[in-house]
C-alpha atoms as a printed R data frame, in Angstrom:
    type eleno elety resid chain resno       x       y       z
1   ATOM     1    CA   ARG     A     1 -17.101  34.934  19.575
2   ATOM     2    CA   THR     A     2 -19.313  37.380  17.782
3   ATOM     3    CA   THR     A     3 -21.600  40.035  19.214
4   ATOM     4    CA   LEU     A     4 -24.474  38.238  17.554
5   ATOM     5    CA   THR     A     5 -24.951  34.965  19.425
6   ATOM     6    CA   TRP     A     6 -26.917  31.988  18.151
7   ATOM     7    CA   ASP     A     7 -29.564  32.739  20.770
8   ATOM     8    CA   VAL     A     8 -30.061  36.196  19.259
9   ATOM     9    CA   VAL     A     9 -29.969  34.844  15.714
10  ATOM    10    CA   PHE     A    10 -32.590  32.220  16.387
11  ATOM    11    CA   ALA     A    11 -34.735  34.678  18.363
12  ATOM    12    CA   HIS     A    12 -35.331  36.636  15.121
13  ATOM    13    CA   GLN     A    13 -37.844  34.570  13.144
14  ATOM    14    CA   GLY     A    14 -36.567  35.597   9.695
15  ATOM    15    CA   VAL     A    15 -32.936  34.764  10.475
16  ATOM    16    CA   ARG     A    16 -33.993  31.548  12.189
17  ATOM    17    CA   ASP     A    17 -36.017  30.484   9.144
18  ATOM    18    CA   MET     A    18 -33.096  31.287   6.849
19  ATOM    19    CA   MET     A    19 -30.638  29.224   8.917
20  ATOM    20    CA   LEU     A    20 -33.041  26.292   9.138
21  ATOM    21    CA   ALA     A    21 -33.573  26.494   5.367
22  ATOM    22    CA   LEU     A    22 -29.806  26.284   4.856
23  ATOM    23    CA   VAL     A    23 -29.543  23.267   7.126
24  ATOM    24    CA   ASP     A    24 -32.499  21.616   5.375
25  ATOM    25    CA   ALA     A    25 -31.266  22.484   1.849
26  ATOM    26    CA   HIS     A    26 -29.803  19.019   1.424
27  ATOM    27    CA   THR     A    27 -30.317  15.716   3.198
28  ATOM    28    CA   GLU     A    28 -26.722  15.995   4.388
29  ATOM    29    CA   GLY     A    29 -27.178  19.673   5.310
30  ATOM    30    CA   ALA     A    30 -27.413  19.199   9.054
31  ATOM    31    CA   LYS     A    31 -24.406  16.878   8.965
32  ATOM    32    CA   LEU     A    32 -22.367  19.461   7.055
33  ATOM    33    CA   LEU     A    33 -23.549  22.923   8.096
34  ATOM    34    CA   ARG     A    34 -23.462  22.553  11.869
35  ATOM    35    CA   PRO     A    35 -19.868  21.310  11.995
36  ATOM    36    CA   MET     A    36 -18.858  23.806   9.294
37  ATOM    37    CA   LEU     A    37 -20.250  26.738  11.282
38  ATOM    38    CA   ALA     A    38 -18.554  25.464  14.444
39  ATOM    39    CA   TYR     A    39 -15.307  25.124  12.461
40  ATOM    40    CA   ILE     A    40 -15.578  28.723  11.247
41  ATOM    41    CA   GLY     A    41 -15.892  29.743  14.905
42  ATOM    42    CA   LEU     A    42 -12.382  28.343  15.480
43  ATOM    43    CA   PHE     A    43 -10.988  31.335  13.571
44  ATOM    44    CA   ALA     A    44 -12.347  33.829  16.137
45  ATOM    45    CA   PRO     A    45  -9.639  35.921  17.827
46  ATOM    46    CA   ASN     A    46  -9.081  35.294  21.537
47  ATOM    47    CA   LYS     A    47  -9.696  38.823  22.800
48  ATOM    48    CA   THR     A    48 -12.005  40.358  20.211
49  ATOM    49    CA   THR     A    49 -15.069  39.402  18.248
50  ATOM    50    CA   MET     A    50 -14.831  38.065  14.736
51  ATOM    51    CA   ARG     A    51 -16.073  40.410  12.027
52  ATOM    52    CA   TYR     A    52 -19.028  39.257   9.948
53  ATOM    53    CA   GLU     A    53 -17.032  39.919   6.792
54  ATOM    54    CA   ARG     A    54 -14.410  37.442   8.008
55  ATOM    55    CA   ILE     A    55 -17.112  34.849   8.709
56  ATOM    56    CA   ALA     A    56 -18.568  35.352   5.225
57  ATOM    57    CA   HIS     A    57 -15.113  35.136   3.627
58  ATOM    58    CA   LEU     A    58 -14.320  31.851   5.415
59  ATOM    59    CA   ALA     A    59 -17.711  30.427   4.477
60  ATOM    60    CA   ARG     A    60 -17.206  31.368   0.804
61  ATOM    61    CA   GLU     A    61 -13.769  29.709   0.761
62  ATOM    62    CA   LEU     A    62 -15.176  26.506   2.237
63  ATOM    63    CA   VAL     A    63 -18.242  26.412  -0.006
64  ATOM    64    CA   THR     A    64 -16.056  26.836  -3.096
65  ATOM    65    CA   MET     A    65 -13.839  23.891  -2.123
66  ATOM    66    CA   ILE     A    66 -16.811  21.735  -1.100
67  ATOM    67    CA   ARG     A    67 -18.570  22.362  -4.432
68  ATOM    68    CA   GLU     A    68 -15.420  21.526  -6.382
69  ATOM    69    CA   ALA     A    69 -15.199  18.240  -4.415
70  ATOM    70    CA   GLN     A    70 -11.430  18.510  -4.469
71  ATOM    71    CA   VAL     A    71  -8.562  20.161  -2.641
72  ATOM    72    CA   LYS     A    72  -5.110  21.127  -3.846
73  ATOM    73    CA   ARG     A    73  -2.018  20.534  -1.775
74  ATOM    74    CA   ASP     A    74   1.604  20.841  -2.911
75  ATOM    75    CA   GLY     A    75   0.573  20.977  -6.567
76  ATOM    76    CA   THR     A    76  -1.511  17.807  -6.375
77  ATOM    77    CA   VAL     A    77  -5.295  17.645  -6.639
78  ATOM    78    CA   TYR     A    78  -7.062  15.281  -4.232
79  ATOM    79    CA   ALA     A    79 -10.654  14.067  -4.269
80  ATOM    80    CA   ALA     A    80 -12.782  15.606  -1.522
81  ATOM    81    CA   PRO     A    81 -16.347  14.249  -1.562
82  ATOM    82    CA   LEU     A    82 -18.912  15.587   0.896
83  ATOM    83    CA   ASP     A    83 -18.341  12.869   3.502
84  ATOM    84    CA   TYR     A    84 -14.633  13.813   3.706
85  ATOM    85    CA   TRP     A    85 -15.633  17.385   4.588
86  ATOM    86    CA   ILE     A    86 -18.127  16.295   7.220
87  ATOM    87    CA   ASN     A    87 -15.624  13.918   8.834
88  ATOM    88    CA   ALA     A    88 -12.806  16.480   8.659
89  ATOM    89    CA   PHE     A    89 -14.904  19.219  10.308
90  ATOM    90    CA   ASN     A    90 -15.869  16.789  13.064
91  ATOM    91    CA   GLU     A    91 -12.252  15.661  13.510
92  ATOM    92    CA   VAL     A    92 -11.032  19.259  13.894
93  ATOM    93    CA   LEU     A    93 -13.803  19.968  16.408
94  ATOM    94    CA   ALA     A    94 -12.929  16.808  18.350
95  ATOM    95    CA   ARG     A    95  -9.316  17.962  18.564
96  ATOM    96    CA   ARG     A    96 -10.517  21.332  19.818
97  ATOM    97    CA   ASP     A    97 -12.591  19.579  22.493
98  ATOM    98    CA   ALA     A    98  -9.586  17.447  23.458
99  ATOM    99    CA   GLY     A    99  -7.474  20.597  23.816
100 ATOM   100    CA   THR     A   100  -4.920  19.534  21.202
101 ATOM   101    CA   LEU     A   101  -5.742  22.251  18.671
102 ATOM   102    CA   ARG     A   102  -3.981  25.596  18.703
103 ATOM   103    CA   LEU     A   103  -6.560  28.397  18.428
104 ATOM   104    CA   PRO     A   104  -7.448  30.637  16.746
105 ATOM   105    CA   LEU     A   105  -6.947  28.996  13.377
106 ATOM   106    CA   SER     A   106  -5.356  31.185  10.720
107 ATOM   107    CA   SER     A   107  -5.929  29.051   7.602
108 ATOM   108    CA   HIS     A   108  -7.664  25.937   6.345
109 ATOM   109    CA   GLY     A   109  -4.325  24.110   6.143
110 ATOM   110    CA   TYR     A   110  -5.030  21.652   8.954
111 ATOM   111    CA   LEU     A   111  -8.499  20.847   7.603
112 ATOM   112    CA   ILE     A   112  -7.092  20.313   4.111
113 ATOM   113    CA   GLU     A   113  -4.361  18.021   5.471
114 ATOM   114    CA   ILE     A   114  -7.037  15.846   7.075
115 ATOM   115    CA   ILE     A   115  -8.951  15.660   3.782
116 ATOM   116    CA   VAL     A   116  -5.749  14.851   1.859
117 ATOM   117    CA   GLY     A   117  -5.137  12.029   4.341
118 ATOM   118    CA   TYR     A   118  -8.615  10.617   3.685
119 ATOM   119    CA   SER     A   119  -8.067  10.845  -0.073
120 ATOM   120    CA   LYS     A   120  -4.651   9.152   0.059
121 ATOM   121    CA   LYS     A   121  -6.016   6.392   2.259
122 ATOM   122    CA   ALA     A   122  -8.913   5.753  -0.155
123 ATOM   123    CA   GLU     A   123  -6.565   5.730  -3.163
124 ATOM   124    CA   ALA     A   124  -4.208   3.295  -1.411
125 ATOM   125    CA   ALA     A   125  -7.115   0.965  -0.641
126 ATOM   126    CA   ALA     A   126  -8.294   1.138  -4.271
127 ATOM   127    CA   GLU     A   127  -4.752   0.414  -5.502
128 ATOM   128    CA   THR     A   128  -4.491  -2.599  -3.184
129 ATOM   129    CA   ILE     A   129  -7.711  -4.014  -4.624
130 ATOM   130    CA   ARG     A   130  -6.509  -3.393  -8.204
131 ATOM   131    CA   GLU     A   131  -3.248  -5.196  -7.461
132 ATOM   132    CA   LYS     A   132  -5.045  -8.142  -5.862
133 ATOM   133    CA   LYS     A   133  -7.306  -8.392  -8.913
134 ATOM   134    CA   ARG     A   134  -4.284  -8.367 -11.226
135 ATOM   135    CA   ALA     A   135  -2.639 -11.065  -9.148
136 ATOM   136    CA   GLY     A   136  -5.810 -13.186  -9.315
137 ATOM   137    CA   HIS     A   137  -6.491 -13.315  -5.561
138 ATOM   138    CA   ALA     A   138  -9.764 -15.000  -4.676
139 ATOM   139    CA   GLY     A   139 -12.632 -12.686  -3.821
140 ATOM   140    CA   TYR     A   140 -11.348  -9.687  -5.783
141 ATOM   141    CA   GLY     A   141 -12.891 -10.417  -9.155
142 ATOM   142    CA   THR     A   142 -11.351 -11.524 -12.389
143 ATOM   143    CA   PRO     A   143  -7.759 -10.527 -12.946
144 ATOM   144    CA   THR     A   144  -7.380  -7.872 -15.565
145 ATOM   145    CA   ARG     A   145  -4.782  -8.818 -18.119
146 ATOM   146    CA   GLU     A   146  -3.670  -7.003 -21.182
147 ATOM   147    CA   PRO     A   147  -4.714  -8.881 -24.335
148 ATOM   148    CA   GLU     A   148  -1.753 -10.386 -26.115
149 ATOM   149    CA   LYS     A   149  -0.944  -8.626 -29.329
150 ATOM   150    CA   LYS     A   150  -1.057 -11.085 -32.199
151 ATOM   151    CA   SER     A   151   1.832 -10.943 -34.591
152 ATOM   152    CA   GLU     A   152   1.263 -11.210 -38.279
153 ATOM   153    CA   MET     A   153   1.775 -14.619 -39.849
154 ATOM   154    CA   PRO     A   154   5.056 -14.867 -41.768
155 ATOM   155    CA   GLN     A   155   4.650 -15.172 -45.529
156 ATOM   156    CA   TYR     A   156   6.493 -18.515 -45.836
157 ATOM   157    CA   ILE     A   157   3.992 -20.086 -43.397
158 ATOM   158    CA   ARG     A   158   1.122 -18.627 -45.366
159 ATOM   159    CA   ASP     A   159   2.610 -20.082 -48.553
160 ATOM   160    CA   GLN     A   160   2.935 -23.539 -46.959
161 ATOM   161    CA   ILE     A   161  -0.705 -23.455 -45.827
162 ATOM   162    CA   ASN     A   162  -1.835 -22.458 -49.302
163 ATOM   163    CA   GLU     A   163   0.200 -25.320 -50.806
164 ATOM   164    CA   MET     A   164  -1.477 -27.809 -48.460
165 ATOM   165    CA   LYS     A   165  -4.921 -26.460 -49.389
166 ATOM   166    CA   ASP     A   166  -4.062 -26.810 -53.099
167 ATOM   167    CA   LYS     A   167  -2.955 -30.452 -52.582
168 ATOM   168    CA   ARG     A   168  -6.224 -31.282 -50.846
169 ATOM   169    CA   LYS     A   169  -8.227 -29.784 -53.677
170 ATOM   170    CA   ARG     A   170  -6.296 -31.894 -56.229
171 ATOM   171    CA   ASN     A   171  -6.853 -35.103 -54.359
């Protein structure tokens, strides 16, 4: 909901080239940028147009988090690789299409919750595999065990061994 529609943007050759360059900046660019721009549109007010400064601010916030490849929630830092962002944008847009999303959005909280869910799910799966390896389950690799710490040989045993060696030498 801006006064500048995509039709107008892409009608201007310079702006069109710039947008296509952004999408083509990375092999995953089209997978990320299109859903990200559609997501930003979810912040548009119902009765007015969204200011360009607001669009730029939202884009900067997202780009910062995407580059860091992590999100923070309730004092905990969660991994957020690029595929989490792509899937989360698409999930939010799917909920919009299904009519289950309350618009306009006011923060990235819902998006971040989705990403945190992906991160927790991945960590739980990794933990399950680590536990199965430790337990020695077939198909999960060699169990990882802590090496046993060797205790030092008591002196009286050492003395007895030395005595036996001395006896052998005499014989």
